[in-house]
Amino acid sequence: MSKKITLLAGDGIGPEIIAEAVKVLAALREHGELDVVLESGLIGGAAYEATGTPLPAETLALAQNSDAILLGAVGGPQWETLDIKVRPEKGLLGIRSALGLFANLRPAILYPQLVGASTLKPEVVSGLDLMIVRELTGGIYFGQPRGVCRLEHGERQGFNTLVYKESEIRRIAQVAFTIAMKRDRRVCSVDKANVLEATELWREVMSEVAAEFPEVELSHMYVDNAAMQLVRAPKQFDVVVTTNMFGDILSDCAAMLTGSIGMLPSASLDQSGRGMYEPIHGSAPDIAGQGIANPLATILSVAMMLRYSLDSPAQATRLEKAVGAVLDQGLRTPDIYSPGTTQVSTGAMGDAVVEAFIHTPG
Ligand code: IPM
Ligand code: MG
C-alpha cells in the first residue's frame, strides 16, 4: 500500500528546500523504490496569511493521517509583532505537541569533505559523529503557567515554567539509551541540576533508566559546561540527551561544528515511531527566494524519514552516500563554499543529489 507523506513547506526558504526534497522523493518513486503519495499543507506564517491561524485544522488532520511529515521551516520578521498565540512558531510547536512527537533526534555528523567549512580547527572536528536527543513536547516550551502579567504597582512581569513529569523524562531517556546501544554506548545527560529542581529530577530519572541499560555508560553534565565542551572537544560525545530548551540551543551549536547549520537534519518521533522530519535551521528570510539556500539538511531529513518511518533503510544509506558523492564532486551552496570548490544554486544541488542517487549502487 502507498505511504502518505505530508509536505509542509512553511515560510522563507521552506518552499525552496522542500522542492529539492520532492525531487528526491519523485526519483525514488519513478525508480519503483518507494510507493508514496505526497500531499501538501499550510503551516506557519503562510498558513496564518491564508487562514488566520498558523496551524489550520486541515493541516493537522492531513498530518495525523499520514505515515510521515516533511517540514521546511516557519517564521519571518513580518510576523514577529503578532500575538504570540498566532505566530508561525506556534504552528510548529502545536503540531509537535498534537502529534506527541516527544523525541527529537538531531545528528551532527561532519562530512570529511567539509572539514574546511567548520569554524573550528580540523583536528577538533574531523570524524565528528554525535547524536543530540532533545525532549520536544515538554519543559519550559510548554509549561504552565506562562504569560505576562501586571504587578500591583503596574510593572509588567513575564514568566514561564520549567516543568517535567517523571514519565516524560523516562521515555526520552529510553529513546536515548536505545539509540546509544546501536552506537558507541555512551549517553551524556545535560541538565542544570545545580540550580533547577526540575532538572535535578531529570538527573535522578536518567540514572534510574541507566540501570535498565547496563551496557551503556551514563554521564551527567551541566549545560554551561556542555556548551563549552561542544566547542572545546566535541568528539568526547556519543549521545547527548537533554531538555527541550537546552537541546534547542546545543543543537545549533553542534550544527556549526559540521560546517553549516544548512547540513543538519532532524527527526521528531512519537511513541510508535511515526515522525516529522525537518532541517534544524530556520526559515532564513534574509536569503529566501534567491536560490542560494542549502537543501542538504532537508534532503538528509528525507534519509532519516526513509530510515525511521518508511522502513527503507537501504535507500536512506544510499541517499546519504549520494550527498557525500555530491560533496566529493566539489559542489557547494554558498554557506559551505570554500576556495577551490564550485558554488551552485539550491536547485542545482538538488539535481546533483538526484543524479548521484540514481548512480549510487544499492
Ligand atoms: C528548532 C527551532 C524551533 C524551536 C523554533 C522555530 C520554534 O529553533 O526547531 O530548533 O525552538 O524548537
Ligand atoms: Mg532551534
mmCIF file of N, CA and C in Angstrom, residues 92-178:
data_model
loop_
_atom_site.group_PDB
_atom_site.id
_atom_site.type_symbol
_atom_site.label_atom_id
_atom_site.label_comp_id
_atom_site.label_asym_id
_atom_site.label_seq_id
_atom_site.Cartn_x
_atom_site.Cartn_y
_atom_site.Cartn_z
ATOM 1 N N LEU A 92 4.407 25.303 14.542
ATOM 2 C CA LEU A 92 5.380 24.222 14.671
ATOM 3 C C LEU A 92 5.265 23.543 16.044
ATOM 4 N N LEU A 93 5.200 24.368 17.092
ATOM 5 C CA LEU A 93 5.092 23.789 18.435
ATOM 6 C C LEU A 93 3.774 23.037 18.572
ATOM 7 N N GLY A 94 2.725 23.569 17.953
ATOM 8 C CA GLY A 94 1.406 22.947 18.031
ATOM 9 C C GLY A 94 1.384 21.573 17.379
ATOM 10 N N ILE A 95 2.004 21.446 16.230
ATOM 11 C CA ILE A 95 1.973 20.142 15.537
ATOM 12 C C ILE A 95 2.856 19.141 16.284
ATOM 13 N N ARG A 96 3.998 19.593 16.812
ATOM 14 C CA ARG A 96 4.851 18.693 17.596
ATOM 15 C C ARG A 96 4.061 18.133 18.778
ATOM 16 N N SER A 97 3.346 19.027 19.448
ATOM 17 C CA SER A 97 2.612 18.635 20.648
ATOM 18 C C SER A 97 1.395 17.772 20.300
ATOM 19 N N ALA A 98 0.618 18.207 19.300
ATOM 20 C CA ALA A 98 -0.611 17.481 18.945
ATOM 21 C C ALA A 98 -0.310 16.060 18.479
ATOM 22 N N LEU A 99 0.838 15.881 17.826
ATOM 23 C CA LEU A 99 1.171 14.539 17.328
ATOM 24 C C LEU A 99 2.017 13.745 18.335
ATOM 25 N N GLY A 100 2.292 14.342 19.474
ATOM 26 C CA GLY A 100 3.053 13.627 20.512
ATOM 27 C C GLY A 100 4.481 13.312 20.099
ATOM 28 N N LEU A 101 5.090 14.208 19.323
ATOM 29 C CA LEU A 101 6.448 13.960 18.804
ATOM 30 C C LEU A 101 7.486 14.368 19.855
ATOM 31 N N PHE A 102 7.626 13.563 20.881
ATOM 32 C CA PHE A 102 8.433 13.973 22.040
ATOM 33 C C PHE A 102 9.932 13.747 21.851
ATOM 34 N N ALA A 103 10.305 12.906 20.884
ATOM 35 C CA ALA A 103 11.731 12.553 20.768
ATOM 36 C C ALA A 103 12.332 13.172 19.514
ATOM 37 N N ASN A 104 13.183 14.145 19.727
ATOM 38 C CA ASN A 104 13.785 14.862 18.599
ATOM 39 C C ASN A 104 15.252 14.425 18.451
ATOM 40 N N LEU A 105 15.534 13.780 17.330
ATOM 41 C CA LEU A 105 16.900 13.291 17.088
ATOM 42 C C LEU A 105 17.606 14.261 16.158
ATOM 43 N N ARG A 106 18.721 14.784 16.621
ATOM 44 C CA ARG A 106 19.481 15.754 15.823
ATOM 45 C C ARG A 106 20.926 15.289 15.684
ATOM 46 N N PRO A 107 21.200 14.496 14.660
ATOM 47 C CA PRO A 107 22.569 14.013 14.488
ATOM 48 C C PRO A 107 23.471 15.128 13.966
ATOM 49 N N ALA A 108 24.666 15.221 14.507
ATOM 50 C CA ALA A 108 25.656 16.185 13.987
ATOM 51 C C ALA A 108 26.833 15.377 13.470
ATOM 52 N N ILE A 109 26.866 15.254 12.150
ATOM 53 C CA ILE A 109 27.912 14.455 11.509
ATOM 54 C C ILE A 109 28.711 15.370 10.599
ATOM 55 N N LEU A 110 30.019 15.314 10.715
ATOM 56 C CA LEU A 110 30.840 16.145 9.833
ATOM 57 C C LEU A 110 31.254 15.331 8.618
ATOM 58 N N TYR A 111 30.758 15.737 7.459
ATOM 59 C CA TYR A 111 31.237 15.107 6.228
ATOM 60 C C TYR A 111 32.709 15.492 6.066
ATOM 61 N N PRO A 112 33.592 14.499 5.811
ATOM 62 C CA PRO A 112 35.032 14.821 5.731
ATOM 63 C C PRO A 112 35.338 15.915 4.706
ATOM 64 N N GLN A 113 34.505 15.991 3.654
ATOM 65 C CA GLN A 113 34.743 16.998 2.611
ATOM 66 C C GLN A 113 34.541 18.421 3.140
ATOM 67 N N LEU A 114 33.853 18.542 4.294
ATOM 68 C CA LEU A 114 33.529 19.877 4.796
ATOM 69 C C LEU A 114 34.375 20.298 5.994
ATOM 70 N N VAL A 115 35.437 19.550 6.260
ATOM 71 C CA VAL A 115 36.287 19.893 7.412
ATOM 72 C C VAL A 115 36.685 21.365 7.357
ATOM 73 N N GLY A 116 36.988 21.847 6.159
ATOM 74 C CA GLY A 116 37.432 23.230 5.999
ATOM 75 C C GLY A 116 36.315 24.246 6.179
ATOM 76 N N ALA A 117 35.068 23.808 6.119
ATOM 77 C CA ALA A 117 33.941 24.745 6.245
ATOM 78 C C ALA A 117 33.595 25.031 7.702
ATOM 79 N N SER A 118 34.089 24.186 8.624
ATOM 80 C CA SER A 118 33.817 24.424 10.040
ATOM 81 C C SER A 118 34.689 25.568 10.524
ATOM 82 N N THR A 119 34.158 26.326 11.479
ATOM 83 C CA THR A 119 34.959 27.424 12.032
ATOM 84 C C THR A 119 35.951 26.899 13.064
ATOM 85 N N LEU A 120 35.846 25.610 13.393
ATOM 86 C CA LEU A 120 36.796 25.033 14.352
ATOM 87 C C LEU A 120 37.963 24.361 13.628
ATOM 88 N N LYS A 121 39.049 24.159 14.371
ATOM 89 C CA LYS A 121 40.235 23.537 13.758
ATOM 90 C C LYS A 121 39.906 22.122 13.296
ATOM 91 N N PRO A 122 40.478 21.704 12.148
ATOM 92 C CA PRO A 122 40.169 20.367 11.599
ATOM 93 C C PRO A 122 40.354 19.250 12.627
ATOM 94 N N GLU A 123 41.407 19.306 13.440
ATOM 95 C CA GLU A 123 41.642 18.192 14.371
ATOM 96 C C GLU A 123 40.569 18.127 15.467
ATOM 97 N N VAL A 124 39.909 19.245 15.720
ATOM 98 C CA VAL A 124 38.857 19.254 16.760
ATOM 99 C C VAL A 124 37.580 18.595 16.237
ATOM 100 N N VAL A 125 37.300 18.779 14.946
ATOM 101 C CA VAL A 125 36.005 18.318 14.421
ATOM 102 C C VAL A 125 36.052 17.118 13.466
ATOM 103 N N SER A 126 37.221 16.809 12.912
ATOM 104 C CA SER A 126 37.191 15.754 11.881
ATOM 105 C C SER A 126 36.771 14.429 12.506
ATOM 106 N N GLY A 127 35.876 13.746 11.811
ATOM 107 C CA GLY A 127 35.351 12.479 12.322
ATOM 108 C C GLY A 127 34.189 12.649 13.286
ATOM 109 N N LEU A 128 33.726 13.876 13.469
ATOM 110 C CA LEU A 128 32.635 14.119 14.429
ATOM 111 C C LEU A 128 31.360 13.359 14.038
ATOM 112 N N ASP A 129 30.769 12.678 15.005
ATOM 113 C CA ASP A 129 29.515 11.955 14.790
ATOM 114 C C ASP A 129 28.822 11.856 16.134
ATOM 115 N N LEU A 130 27.976 12.836 16.412
ATOM 116 C CA LEU A 130 27.255 12.773 17.685
ATOM 117 C C LEU A 130 25.764 12.901 17.443
ATOM 118 N N MET A 131 24.999 12.457 18.401
ATOM 119 C CA MET A 131 23.544 12.492 18.276
ATOM 120 C C MET A 131 22.958 13.237 19.478
ATOM 121 N N ILE A 132 22.275 14.320 19.175
ATOM 122 C CA ILE A 132 21.584 15.026 20.252
ATOM 123 C C ILE A 132 20.145 14.521 20.288
ATOM 124 N N VAL A 133 19.725 14.066 21.447
ATOM 125 C CA VAL A 133 18.341 13.633 21.645
ATOM 126 C C VAL A 133 17.672 14.699 22.506
ATOM 127 N N ARG A 134 16.813 15.468 21.872
ATOM 128 C CA ARG A 134 16.180 16.610 22.545
ATOM 129 C C ARG A 134 14.737 16.262 22.902
ATOM 130 N N GLU A 135 14.351 16.483 24.154
ATOM 131 C CA GLU A 135 12.949 16.301 24.541
ATOM 132 C C GLU A 135 12.168 17.420 23.842
ATOM 133 N N LEU A 136 11.041 17.109 23.203
ATOM 134 C CA LEU A 136 10.456 18.105 22.311
ATOM 135 C C LEU A 136 9.040 18.582 22.655
ATOM 136 N N THR A 137 8.374 17.925 23.577
ATOM 137 C CA THR A 137 6.985 18.340 23.821
ATOM 138 C C THR A 137 6.731 18.754 25.268
ATOM 139 N N GLY A 138 7.810 18.978 26.019
ATOM 140 C CA GLY A 138 7.630 19.372 27.413
ATOM 141 C C GLY A 138 8.562 20.514 27.778
ATOM 142 N N GLY A 139 8.847 20.597 29.089
ATOM 143 C CA GLY A 139 9.778 21.612 29.572
ATOM 144 C C GLY A 139 9.223 23.022 29.477
ATOM 145 N N ILE A 140 10.121 23.975 29.448
ATOM 146 C CA ILE A 140 9.721 25.388 29.518
ATOM 147 C C ILE A 140 8.975 25.841 28.265
ATOM 148 N N TYR A 141 9.107 25.111 27.164
ATOM 149 C CA TYR A 141 8.393 25.485 25.943
ATOM 150 C C TYR A 141 6.879 25.358 26.113
ATOM 151 N N PHE A 142 6.468 24.429 26.961
ATOM 152 C CA PHE A 142 5.033 24.157 27.077
ATOM 153 C C PHE A 142 4.484 24.360 28.490
ATOM 154 N N GLY A 143 5.373 24.565 29.480
ATOM 155 C CA GLY A 143 4.943 24.601 30.880
ATOM 156 C C GLY A 143 3.943 25.704 31.185
ATOM 157 N N GLN A 144 3.027 25.402 32.063
ATOM 158 C CA GLN A 144 2.052 26.378 32.558
ATOM 159 C C GLN A 144 2.332 26.616 34.042
ATOM 160 N N PRO A 145 2.089 27.796 34.604
ATOM 161 C CA PRO A 145 1.589 28.980 33.905
ATOM 162 C C PRO A 145 2.663 29.684 33.097
ATOM 163 N N ARG A 146 2.192 30.511 32.180
ATOM 164 C CA ARG A 146 3.090 31.306 31.348
ATOM 165 C C ARG A 146 2.381 32.584 30.959
ATOM 166 N N GLY A 147 3.116 33.591 30.672
ATOM 167 C CA GLY A 147 2.468 34.818 30.208
ATOM 168 C C GLY A 147 3.189 36.067 30.666
ATOM 169 N N VAL A 148 2.492 37.188 30.543
ATOM 170 C CA VAL A 148 2.999 38.475 31.025
ATOM 171 C C VAL A 148 1.878 39.054 31.871
ATOM 172 N N CYS A 149 2.191 39.411 33.124
ATOM 173 C CA CYS A 149 1.142 39.964 33.981
ATOM 174 C C CYS A 149 1.556 41.353 34.474
ATOM 175 N N ARG A 150 0.648 42.003 35.153
ATOM 176 C CA ARG A 150 0.951 43.311 35.763
ATOM 177 C C ARG A 150 1.083 43.112 37.263
ATOM 178 N N LEU A 151 2.143 43.614 37.826
ATOM 179 C CA LEU A 151 2.307 43.547 39.269
ATOM 180 C C LEU A 151 1.456 44.661 39.900
ATOM 181 N N GLU A 152 1.321 44.600 41.232
ATOM 182 C CA GLU A 152 0.453 45.562 41.910
ATOM 183 C C GLU A 152 0.788 47.015 41.590
ATOM 184 N N HIS A 153 2.104 47.300 41.507
ATOM 185 C CA HIS A 153 2.481 48.700 41.245
ATOM 186 C C HIS A 153 2.506 49.021 39.750
ATOM 187 N N GLY A 154 1.992 48.071 38.911
ATOM 188 C CA GLY A 154 1.826 48.379 37.484
ATOM 189 C C GLY A 154 2.938 47.889 36.594
ATOM 190 N N GLU A 155 4.070 47.463 37.205
ATOM 191 C CA GLU A 155 5.165 46.983 36.362
ATOM 192 C C GLU A 155 4.779 45.645 35.729
ATOM 193 N N ARG A 156 5.214 45.412 34.480
ATOM 194 C CA ARG A 156 4.904 44.136 33.833
ATOM 195 C C ARG A 156 5.915 43.062 34.222
ATOM 196 N N GLN A 157 5.455 41.837 34.321
ATOM 197 C CA GLN A 157 6.342 40.719 34.647
ATOM 198 C C GLN A 157 6.062 39.562 33.694
ATOM 199 N N GLY A 158 7.118 39.052 33.060
ATOM 200 C CA GLY A 158 6.959 37.899 32.174
ATOM 201 C C GLY A 158 7.363 36.630 32.921
ATOM 202 N N PHE A 159 6.674 35.528 32.639
ATOM 203 C CA PHE A 159 7.010 34.286 33.357
ATOM 204 C C PHE A 159 6.728 33.055 32.497
ATOM 205 N N ASN A 160 7.576 32.057 32.658
ATOM 206 C CA ASN A 160 7.409 30.742 32.032
ATOM 207 C C ASN A 160 7.763 29.699 33.078
ATOM 208 N N THR A 161 7.327 28.483 32.836
ATOM 209 C CA THR A 161 7.503 27.441 33.833
ATOM 210 C C THR A 161 8.270 26.263 33.248
ATOM 211 N N LEU A 162 9.345 25.887 33.917
ATOM 212 C CA LEU A 162 10.076 24.685 33.506
ATOM 213 C C LEU A 162 9.528 23.515 34.307
ATOM 214 N N VAL A 163 8.846 22.614 33.630
ATOM 215 C CA VAL A 163 8.212 21.511 34.353
ATOM 216 C C VAL A 163 8.431 20.209 33.585
ATOM 217 N N TYR A 164 8.813 19.164 34.306
ATOM 218 C CA TYR A 164 8.953 17.837 33.708
ATOM 219 C C TYR A 164 8.359 16.782 34.618
ATOM 220 N N LYS A 165 7.479 15.979 34.059
ATOM 221 C CA LYS A 165 6.964 14.814 34.794
ATOM 222 C C LYS A 165 7.978 13.701 34.645
ATOM 223 N N GLU A 166 8.018 12.850 35.663
ATOM 224 C CA GLU A 166 8.909 11.694 35.642
ATOM 225 C C GLU A 166 8.737 10.867 34.366
ATOM 226 N N SER A 167 7.463 10.668 33.967
ATOM 227 C CA SER A 167 7.203 9.829 32.786
ATOM 228 C C SER A 167 7.773 10.453 31.514
ATOM 229 N N GLU A 168 7.766 11.791 31.455
ATOM 230 C CA GLU A 168 8.320 12.468 30.275
ATOM 231 C C GLU A 168 9.840 12.282 30.215
ATOM 232 N N ILE A 169 10.469 12.299 31.374
ATOM 233 C CA ILE A 169 11.931 12.130 31.416
ATOM 234 C C ILE A 169 12.281 10.681 31.088
ATOM 235 N N ARG A 170 11.493 9.790 31.643
ATOM 236 C CA ARG A 170 11.764 8.362 31.452
ATOM 237 C C ARG A 170 11.698 7.960 29.970
ATOM 238 N N ARG A 171 10.660 8.446 29.277
ATOM 239 C CA ARG A 171 10.517 7.995 27.886
ATOM 240 C C ARG A 171 11.608 8.572 26.984
ATOM 241 N N ILE A 172 12.053 9.799 27.242
ATOM 242 C CA ILE A 172 13.123 10.345 26.396
ATOM 243 C C ILE A 172 14.456 9.666 26.749
ATOM 244 N N ALA A 173 14.597 9.304 28.015
ATOM 245 C CA ALA A 173 15.805 8.568 28.427
ATOM 246 C C ALA A 173 15.858 7.232 27.693
ATOM 247 N N GLN A 174 14.709 6.567 27.631
ATOM 248 C CA GLN A 174 14.684 5.259 26.955
ATOM 249 C C GLN A 174 15.067 5.371 25.487
ATOM 250 N N VAL A 175 14.595 6.442 24.844
ATOM 251 C CA VAL A 175 14.976 6.664 23.437
ATOM 252 C C VAL A 175 16.496 6.853 23.338
ATOM 253 N N ALA A 176 17.041 7.680 24.207
ATOM 254 C CA ALA A 176 18.487 7.976 24.146
ATOM 255 C C ALA A 176 19.326 6.723 24.385
ATOM 256 N N PHE A 177 18.945 5.939 25.389
ATOM 257 C CA PHE A 177 19.725 4.728 25.690
ATOM 258 C C PHE A 177 19.593 3.696 24.568
ATOM 259 N N THR A 178 18.396 3.593 23.995
ATOM 260 C CA THR A 178 18.199 2.638 22.899
ATOM 261 C C THR A 178 19.062 3.015 21.704
#
